Tab-separated table of C-alpha atoms in Angstrom:
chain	number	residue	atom	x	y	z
A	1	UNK	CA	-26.793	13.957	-9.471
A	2	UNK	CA	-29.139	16.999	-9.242
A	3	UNK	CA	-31.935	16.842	-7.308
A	4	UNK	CA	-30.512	13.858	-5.385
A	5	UNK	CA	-30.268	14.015	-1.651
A	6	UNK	CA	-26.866	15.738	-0.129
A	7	UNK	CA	-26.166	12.273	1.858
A	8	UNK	CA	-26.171	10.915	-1.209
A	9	UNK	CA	-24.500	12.456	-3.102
A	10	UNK	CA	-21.365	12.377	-0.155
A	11	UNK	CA	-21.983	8.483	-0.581
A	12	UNK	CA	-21.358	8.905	-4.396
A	13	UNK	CA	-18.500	10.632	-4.052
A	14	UNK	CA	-16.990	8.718	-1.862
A	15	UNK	CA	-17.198	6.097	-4.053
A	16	UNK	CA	-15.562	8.051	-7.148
A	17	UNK	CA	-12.751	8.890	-4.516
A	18	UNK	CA	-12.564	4.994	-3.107
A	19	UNK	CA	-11.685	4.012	-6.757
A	20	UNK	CA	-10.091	7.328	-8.450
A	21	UNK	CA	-6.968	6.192	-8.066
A	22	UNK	CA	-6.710	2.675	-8.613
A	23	UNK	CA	-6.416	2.657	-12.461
A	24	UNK	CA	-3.232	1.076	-14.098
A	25	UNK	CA	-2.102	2.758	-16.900
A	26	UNK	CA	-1.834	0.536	-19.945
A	27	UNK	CA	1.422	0.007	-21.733
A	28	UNK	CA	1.361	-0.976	-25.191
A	29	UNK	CA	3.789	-4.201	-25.362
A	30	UNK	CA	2.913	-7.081	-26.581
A	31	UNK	CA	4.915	-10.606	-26.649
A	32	UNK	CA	5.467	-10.435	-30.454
A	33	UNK	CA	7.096	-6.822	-30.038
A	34	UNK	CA	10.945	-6.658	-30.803
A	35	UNK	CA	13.023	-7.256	-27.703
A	36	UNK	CA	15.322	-5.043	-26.262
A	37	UNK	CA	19.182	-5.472	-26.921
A	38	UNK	CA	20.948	-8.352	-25.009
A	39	UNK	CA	22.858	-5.611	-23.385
A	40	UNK	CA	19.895	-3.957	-21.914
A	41	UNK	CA	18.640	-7.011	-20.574
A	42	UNK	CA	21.666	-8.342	-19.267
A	43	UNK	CA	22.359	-5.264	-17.671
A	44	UNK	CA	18.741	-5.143	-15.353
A	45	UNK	CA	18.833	-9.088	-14.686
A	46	UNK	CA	17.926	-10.808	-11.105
A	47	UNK	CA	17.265	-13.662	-9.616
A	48	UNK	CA	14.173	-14.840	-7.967
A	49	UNK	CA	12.282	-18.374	-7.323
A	50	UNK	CA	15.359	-19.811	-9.510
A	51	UNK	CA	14.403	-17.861	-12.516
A	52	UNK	CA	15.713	-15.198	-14.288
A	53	UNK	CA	13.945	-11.783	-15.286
A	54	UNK	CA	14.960	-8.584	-16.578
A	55	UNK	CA	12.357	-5.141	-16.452
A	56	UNK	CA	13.453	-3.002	-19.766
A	57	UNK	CA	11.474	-0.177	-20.325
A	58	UNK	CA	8.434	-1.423	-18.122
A	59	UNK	CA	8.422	-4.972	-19.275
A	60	UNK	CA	9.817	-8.000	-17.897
A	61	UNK	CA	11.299	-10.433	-19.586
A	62	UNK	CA	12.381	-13.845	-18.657
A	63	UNK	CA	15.664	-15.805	-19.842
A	64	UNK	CA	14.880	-19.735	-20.825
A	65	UNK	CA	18.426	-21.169	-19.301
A	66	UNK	CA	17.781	-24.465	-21.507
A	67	UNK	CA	17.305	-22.255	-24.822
A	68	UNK	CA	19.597	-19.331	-23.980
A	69	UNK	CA	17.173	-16.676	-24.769
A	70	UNK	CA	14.961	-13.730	-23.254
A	71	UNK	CA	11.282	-13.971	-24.111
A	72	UNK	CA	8.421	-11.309	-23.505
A	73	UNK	CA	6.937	-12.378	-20.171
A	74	UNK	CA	4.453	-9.772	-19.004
A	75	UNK	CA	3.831	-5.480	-18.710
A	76	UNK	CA	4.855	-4.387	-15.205
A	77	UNK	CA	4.648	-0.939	-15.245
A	78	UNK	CA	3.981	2.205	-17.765
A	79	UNK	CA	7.437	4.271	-17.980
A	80	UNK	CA	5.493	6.952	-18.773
A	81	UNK	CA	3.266	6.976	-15.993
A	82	UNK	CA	4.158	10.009	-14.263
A	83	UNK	CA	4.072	12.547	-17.334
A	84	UNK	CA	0.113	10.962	-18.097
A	85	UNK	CA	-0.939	11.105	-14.501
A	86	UNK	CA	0.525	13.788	-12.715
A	87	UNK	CA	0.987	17.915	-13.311
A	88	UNK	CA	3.952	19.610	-10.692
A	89	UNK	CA	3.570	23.241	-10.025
A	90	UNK	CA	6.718	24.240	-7.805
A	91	UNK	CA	6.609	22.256	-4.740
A	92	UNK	CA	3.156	21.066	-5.243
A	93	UNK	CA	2.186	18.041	-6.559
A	94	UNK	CA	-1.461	16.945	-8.043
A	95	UNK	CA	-2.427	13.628	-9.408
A	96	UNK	CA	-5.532	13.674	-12.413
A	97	UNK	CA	-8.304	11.488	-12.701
A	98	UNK	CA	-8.713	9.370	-15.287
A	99	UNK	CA	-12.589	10.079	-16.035
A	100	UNK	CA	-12.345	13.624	-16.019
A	101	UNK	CA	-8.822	15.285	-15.460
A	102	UNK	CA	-9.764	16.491	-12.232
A	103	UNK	CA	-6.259	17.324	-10.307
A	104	UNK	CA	-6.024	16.106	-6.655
A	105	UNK	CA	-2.742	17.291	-4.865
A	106	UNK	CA	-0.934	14.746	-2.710
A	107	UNK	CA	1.350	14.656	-0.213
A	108	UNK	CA	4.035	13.733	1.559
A	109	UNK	CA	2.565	14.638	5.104
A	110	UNK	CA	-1.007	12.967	6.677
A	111	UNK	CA	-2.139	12.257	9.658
A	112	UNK	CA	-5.339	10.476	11.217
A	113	UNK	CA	-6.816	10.338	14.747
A	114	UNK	CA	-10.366	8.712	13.248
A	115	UNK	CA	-11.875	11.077	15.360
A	116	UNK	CA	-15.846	11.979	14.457
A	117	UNK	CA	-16.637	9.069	12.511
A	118	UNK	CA	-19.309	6.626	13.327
A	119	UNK	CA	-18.904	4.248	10.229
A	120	UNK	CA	-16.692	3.700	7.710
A	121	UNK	CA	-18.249	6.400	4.917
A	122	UNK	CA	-17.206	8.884	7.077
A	123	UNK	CA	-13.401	8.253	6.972
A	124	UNK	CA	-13.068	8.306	3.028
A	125	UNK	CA	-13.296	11.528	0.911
A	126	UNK	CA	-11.115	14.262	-0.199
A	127	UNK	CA	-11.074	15.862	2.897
A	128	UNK	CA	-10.124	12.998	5.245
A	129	UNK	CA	-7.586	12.033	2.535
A	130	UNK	CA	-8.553	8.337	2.923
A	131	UNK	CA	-9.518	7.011	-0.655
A	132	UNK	CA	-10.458	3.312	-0.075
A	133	UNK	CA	-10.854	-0.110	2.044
A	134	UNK	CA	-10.013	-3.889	1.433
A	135	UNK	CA	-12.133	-6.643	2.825
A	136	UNK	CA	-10.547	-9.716	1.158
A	137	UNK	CA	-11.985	-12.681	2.808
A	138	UNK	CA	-14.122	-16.140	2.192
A	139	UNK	CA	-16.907	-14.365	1.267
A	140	UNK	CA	-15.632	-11.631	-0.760
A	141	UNK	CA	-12.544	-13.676	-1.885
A	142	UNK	CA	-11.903	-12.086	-5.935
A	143	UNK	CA	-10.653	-8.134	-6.292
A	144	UNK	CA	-14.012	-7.893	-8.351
A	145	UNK	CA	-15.896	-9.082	-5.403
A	146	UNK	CA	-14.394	-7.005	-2.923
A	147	UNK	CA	-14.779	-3.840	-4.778
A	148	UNK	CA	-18.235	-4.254	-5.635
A	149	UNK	CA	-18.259	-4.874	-1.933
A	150	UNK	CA	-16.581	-1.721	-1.129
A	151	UNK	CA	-18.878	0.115	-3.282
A	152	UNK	CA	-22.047	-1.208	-1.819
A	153	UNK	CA	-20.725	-0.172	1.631
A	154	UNK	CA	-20.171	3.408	0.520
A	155	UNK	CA	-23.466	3.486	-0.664
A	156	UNK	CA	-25.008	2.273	2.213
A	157	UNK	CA	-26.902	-0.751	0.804
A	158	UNK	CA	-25.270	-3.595	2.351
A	159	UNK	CA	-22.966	-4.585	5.210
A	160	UNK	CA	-20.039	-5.745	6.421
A	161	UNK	CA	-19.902	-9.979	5.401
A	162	UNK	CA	-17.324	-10.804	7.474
A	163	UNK	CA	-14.344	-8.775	7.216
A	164	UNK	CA	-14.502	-5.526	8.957
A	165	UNK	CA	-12.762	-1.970	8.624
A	166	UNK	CA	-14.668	0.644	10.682
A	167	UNK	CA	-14.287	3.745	13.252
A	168	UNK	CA	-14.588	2.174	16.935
A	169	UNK	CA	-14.874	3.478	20.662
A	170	UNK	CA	-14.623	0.436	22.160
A	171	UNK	CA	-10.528	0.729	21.926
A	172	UNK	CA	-8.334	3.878	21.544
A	173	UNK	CA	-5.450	5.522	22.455
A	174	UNK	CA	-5.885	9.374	21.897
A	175	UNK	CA	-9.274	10.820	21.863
A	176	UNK	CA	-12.445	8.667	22.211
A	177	UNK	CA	-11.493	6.655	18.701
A	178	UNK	CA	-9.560	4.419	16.941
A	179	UNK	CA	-9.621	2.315	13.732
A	180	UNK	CA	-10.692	-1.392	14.041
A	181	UNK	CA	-10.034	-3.922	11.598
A	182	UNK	CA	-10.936	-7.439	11.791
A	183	UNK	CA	-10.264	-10.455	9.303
A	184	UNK	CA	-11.006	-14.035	9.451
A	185	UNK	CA	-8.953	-16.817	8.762
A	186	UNK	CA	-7.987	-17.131	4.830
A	187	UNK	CA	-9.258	-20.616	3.560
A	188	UNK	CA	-7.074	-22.817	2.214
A	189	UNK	CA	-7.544	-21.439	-1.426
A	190	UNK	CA	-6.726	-17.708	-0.428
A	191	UNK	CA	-3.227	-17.236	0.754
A	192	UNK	CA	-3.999	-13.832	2.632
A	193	UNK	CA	-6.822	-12.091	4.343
A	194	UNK	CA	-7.051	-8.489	4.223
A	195	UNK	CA	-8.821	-5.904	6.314
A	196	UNK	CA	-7.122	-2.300	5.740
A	197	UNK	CA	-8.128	1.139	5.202
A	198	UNK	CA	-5.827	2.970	2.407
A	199	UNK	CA	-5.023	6.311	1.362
A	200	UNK	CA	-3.824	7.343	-2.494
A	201	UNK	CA	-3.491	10.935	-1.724
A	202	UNK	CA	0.587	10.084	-0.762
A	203	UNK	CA	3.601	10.869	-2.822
A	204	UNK	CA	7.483	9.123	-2.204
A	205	UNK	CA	9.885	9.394	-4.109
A	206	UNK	CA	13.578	7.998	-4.794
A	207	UNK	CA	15.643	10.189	-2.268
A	208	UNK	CA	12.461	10.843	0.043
A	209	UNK	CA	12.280	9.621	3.565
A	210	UNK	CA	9.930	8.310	4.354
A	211	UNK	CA	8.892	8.293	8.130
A	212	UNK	CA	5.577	6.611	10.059
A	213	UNK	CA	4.142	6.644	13.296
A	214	UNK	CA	0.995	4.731	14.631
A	215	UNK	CA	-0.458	2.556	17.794
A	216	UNK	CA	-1.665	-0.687	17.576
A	217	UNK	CA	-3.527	-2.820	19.944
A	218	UNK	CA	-3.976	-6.388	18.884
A	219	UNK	CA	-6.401	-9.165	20.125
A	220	UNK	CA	-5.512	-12.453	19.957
A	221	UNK	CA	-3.647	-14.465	17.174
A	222	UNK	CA	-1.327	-11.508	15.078
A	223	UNK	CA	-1.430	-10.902	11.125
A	224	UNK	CA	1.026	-11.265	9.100
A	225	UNK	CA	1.588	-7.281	7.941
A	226	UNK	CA	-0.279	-3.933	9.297
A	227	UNK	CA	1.138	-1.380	6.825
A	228	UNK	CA	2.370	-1.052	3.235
A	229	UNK	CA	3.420	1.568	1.414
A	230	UNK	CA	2.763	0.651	-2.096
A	231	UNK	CA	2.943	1.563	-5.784
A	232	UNK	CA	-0.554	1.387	-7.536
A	233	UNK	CA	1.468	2.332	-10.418
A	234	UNK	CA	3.092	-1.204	-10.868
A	235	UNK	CA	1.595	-4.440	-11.652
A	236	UNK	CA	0.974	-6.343	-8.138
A	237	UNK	CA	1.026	-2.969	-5.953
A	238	UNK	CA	5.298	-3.206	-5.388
A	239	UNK	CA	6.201	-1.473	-2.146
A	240	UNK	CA	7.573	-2.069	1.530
A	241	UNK	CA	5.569	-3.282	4.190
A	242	UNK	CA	6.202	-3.769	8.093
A	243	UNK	CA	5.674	-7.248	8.894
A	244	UNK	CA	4.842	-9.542	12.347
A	245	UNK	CA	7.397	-12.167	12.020
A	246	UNK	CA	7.827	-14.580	14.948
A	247	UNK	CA	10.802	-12.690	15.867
A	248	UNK	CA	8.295	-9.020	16.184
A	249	UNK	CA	8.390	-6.129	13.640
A	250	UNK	CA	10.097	-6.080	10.376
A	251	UNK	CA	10.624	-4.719	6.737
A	252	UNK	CA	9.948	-7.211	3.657
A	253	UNK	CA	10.272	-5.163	0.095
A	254	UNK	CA	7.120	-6.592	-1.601
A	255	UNK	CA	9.232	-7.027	-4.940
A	256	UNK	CA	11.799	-9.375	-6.758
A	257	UNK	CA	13.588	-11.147	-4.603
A	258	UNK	CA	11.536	-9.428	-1.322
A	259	UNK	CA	14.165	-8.530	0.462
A	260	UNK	CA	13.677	-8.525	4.645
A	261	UNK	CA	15.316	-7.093	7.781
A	262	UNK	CA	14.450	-8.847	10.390
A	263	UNK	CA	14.856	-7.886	14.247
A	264	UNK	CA	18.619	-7.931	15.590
A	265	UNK	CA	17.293	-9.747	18.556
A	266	UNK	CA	14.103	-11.089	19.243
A	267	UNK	CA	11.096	-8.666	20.526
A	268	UNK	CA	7.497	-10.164	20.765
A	269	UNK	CA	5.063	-8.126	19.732
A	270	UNK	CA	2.553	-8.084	22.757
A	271	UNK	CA	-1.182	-8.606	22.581
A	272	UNK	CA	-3.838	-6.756	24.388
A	273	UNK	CA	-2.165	-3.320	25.163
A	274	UNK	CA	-0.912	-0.253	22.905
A	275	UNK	CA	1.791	-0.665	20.966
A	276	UNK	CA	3.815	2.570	19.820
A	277	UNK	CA	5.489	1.387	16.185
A	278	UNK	CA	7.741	4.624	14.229
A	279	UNK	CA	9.134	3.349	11.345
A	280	UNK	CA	11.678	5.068	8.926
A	281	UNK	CA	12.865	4.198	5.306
A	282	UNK	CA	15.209	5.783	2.853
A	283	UNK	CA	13.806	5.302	-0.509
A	284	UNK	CA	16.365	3.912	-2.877
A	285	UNK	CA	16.504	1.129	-6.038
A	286	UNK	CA	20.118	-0.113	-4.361
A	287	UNK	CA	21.203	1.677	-1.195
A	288	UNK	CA	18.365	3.109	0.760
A	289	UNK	CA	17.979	2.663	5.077
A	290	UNK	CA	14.643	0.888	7.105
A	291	UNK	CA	14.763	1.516	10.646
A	292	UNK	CA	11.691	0.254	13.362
A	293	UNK	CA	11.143	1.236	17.041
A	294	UNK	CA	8.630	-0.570	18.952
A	295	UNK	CA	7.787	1.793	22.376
A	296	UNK	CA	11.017	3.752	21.681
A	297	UNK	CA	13.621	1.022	21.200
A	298	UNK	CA	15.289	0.192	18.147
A	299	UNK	CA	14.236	-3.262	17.072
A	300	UNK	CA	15.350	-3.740	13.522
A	301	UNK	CA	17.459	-1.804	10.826
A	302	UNK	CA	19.227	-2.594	7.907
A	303	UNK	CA	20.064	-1.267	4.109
A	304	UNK	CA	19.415	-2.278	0.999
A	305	UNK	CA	17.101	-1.811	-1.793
A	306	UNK	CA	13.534	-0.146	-0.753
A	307	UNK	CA	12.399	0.748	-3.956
A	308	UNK	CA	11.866	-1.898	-6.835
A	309	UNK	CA	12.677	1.085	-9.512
A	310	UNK	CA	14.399	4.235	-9.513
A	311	UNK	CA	11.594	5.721	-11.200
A	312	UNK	CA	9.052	4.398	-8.624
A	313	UNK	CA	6.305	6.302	-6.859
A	314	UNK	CA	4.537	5.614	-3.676
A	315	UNK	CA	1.578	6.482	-3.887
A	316	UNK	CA	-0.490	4.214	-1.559
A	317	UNK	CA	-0.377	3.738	2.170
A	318	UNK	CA	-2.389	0.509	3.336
A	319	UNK	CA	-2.591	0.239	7.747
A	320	UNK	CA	-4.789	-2.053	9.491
A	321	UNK	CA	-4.513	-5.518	8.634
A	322	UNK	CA	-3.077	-5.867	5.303
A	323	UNK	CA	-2.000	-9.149	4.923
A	324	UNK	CA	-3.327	-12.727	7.748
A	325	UNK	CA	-4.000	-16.263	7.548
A	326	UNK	CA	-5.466	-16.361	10.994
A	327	UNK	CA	-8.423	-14.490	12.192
A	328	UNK	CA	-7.499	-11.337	13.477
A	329	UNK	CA	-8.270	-8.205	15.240
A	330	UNK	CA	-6.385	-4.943	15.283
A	331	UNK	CA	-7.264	-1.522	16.195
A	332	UNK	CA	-4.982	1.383	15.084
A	333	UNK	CA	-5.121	5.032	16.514
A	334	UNK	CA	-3.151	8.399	15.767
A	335	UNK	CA	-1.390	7.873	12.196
A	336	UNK	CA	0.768	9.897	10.978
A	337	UNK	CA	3.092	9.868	7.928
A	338	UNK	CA	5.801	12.785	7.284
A	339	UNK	CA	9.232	12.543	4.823
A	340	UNK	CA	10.769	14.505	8.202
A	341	UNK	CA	12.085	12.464	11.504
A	342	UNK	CA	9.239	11.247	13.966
A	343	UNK	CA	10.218	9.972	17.207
């Protein structure tokens, strides 16, 4: 880049950063490799959709009930990820890219007002800690498509299609900004929309809490979820996510059997003023707490299991609208994640 002009070279970078972190490692298992003992995959069975899996090792197998056997069914996740990706010094952690080893440290505190941005290149970088957007719609329907998409945004040679993530003044709570996102309807062939800003830079752990805090102002119809806390580390992106059920706010574990707490009693979501939403989770593979508040008041709660392995890391927080079949608008102001209580 030398010689190139400082804006862009900021655009360039932002597009490292967008996609630094989104690499899966690769585990080396293939369907003809031995399989575990019986014992082993007995002992980390479940149940979903009627079948039968067990994950061994990073691998999930599947048991054919009519043949009475386990057979290879596909790589979930690298057990070694977090010795190849990440270097702890005391309480600090850092995460290293995969082009050139450079460390990034992450977190387990952020926070976002979306203050002093006029488009969307000025939210993502190291300094804002935002790494990325999603614009998964009718026109931009594959993951290749919507990253190429992504890209060309950075690098200021197209727009927005249809989908829209972007800083806004026309709706905020604090300040003179907040975060719009706005999806169309998915088409029959797609069975979500997405239009969500993320951040990589986060790090949860089994044992963390984890604790979130945000506004939201919908218009019109609602979407289905408007945050996730994911694991880029495992096939799919696991994690939890608050979801809009017709009921209001709730937890759905994005994993095996996905898991949901719904509300105790029914508490509409309401459209066209601010919405205060803390949310709090205890991050465990069997007995870990999820707690929402919607303007103050408890509205769901429950236990259970809130991370889909012990050895899981969240690493990826998703807000805006991250999963909708209808067309939908949402703007989101004052973020802030923390592993201590916020109220």
């Amino acid at each position: 880049m030398t010689g190139s002009h400082p804006r862009m070279r900021m655009r360039l970078i932002a597009v490292v950063l967008a996609v630094l972190l989104l690499t899966l490692a690769v585990v080396a298992i293939r369907a003809d490799d031995p399989l575990p003992p019986v014992t082993d995959l007995e002992g980390n069975q479940f149940e979903t959709e009627g079948r039968t899996f067990s994950i061994v090792k990073g691998a999930a197998y599947e048991f054919d009930r009519k043949a009475s056997k386990w057979s290879f069914f596909q790589r979930v996740y690298d057990p070694e990820f977090f010795a190849k990706n990440y270097v702890v010094e005391g309480e600090r952690v850092f995460v290293k890219s995969p082009d050139d080893g450079k460390r990034y440290e992450v977190t387990r505190h952020f926070t976002a007002d979306f203050e002093g941005a006029s488009r969307i290149a000025d939210l993502i970088g190291e300094k804002t800690r935002w790494t990325g957007f999603t614009l998964k719609s009718p026109k931009a329907k594959t993951v290749s498509e919507y990253v190429k998409l992504r890209h060309r945004i950075l690098a200021g040679t197209s727009d927005f299609l249809d989908n829209r993530v972007e800083p806004s003044g026309a709706e905020f709570h604090g300040g003179t900004k907040s975060l719009r996102t706005l999806s169309v309807a998915a088409t029959s062939d797609k069975i979500c929309a997405k239009a969500s800003l993320q951040s990589e830079f986060l790090h949860f752990k089994k044992g963390d809490d984890f604790w979130y805090s945000a506004w939201y102002l919908a218009k019109g119809a609602l979407p289905q979820t408007i945050m996730d806390l994911e694991s880029t580390w495992i096939e799919g992106h696991a994690g939890i996510r608050i979801m809009l059920g017709g009921d209001g706010l709730m937890f759905e574990l994005k994993w095996g059997t996905k898991p949901k707490w719904r509300p105790r009693t029914r508490v509409p979501f309401p459209t066209g003023t601010w919405v205060h939403v803390v949310a709090h989770v205890k991050l465990s593979e069997t007995d870990g707490l999820v707690a929402i508040w919607q303007d103050g008041a408890l509205v769901s709660e429950g236990k259970g299991q809130t991370l889909p392995f012990a050895d899981t890391i969240y690493n990826s927080l998703e807000v805006g609208i991250s999963a909708t079949g209808v067309a939908s608008e949402m703007f989101v102001d004052d973020v802030e994640v923390s592993d201590k209580p916020l109220r």
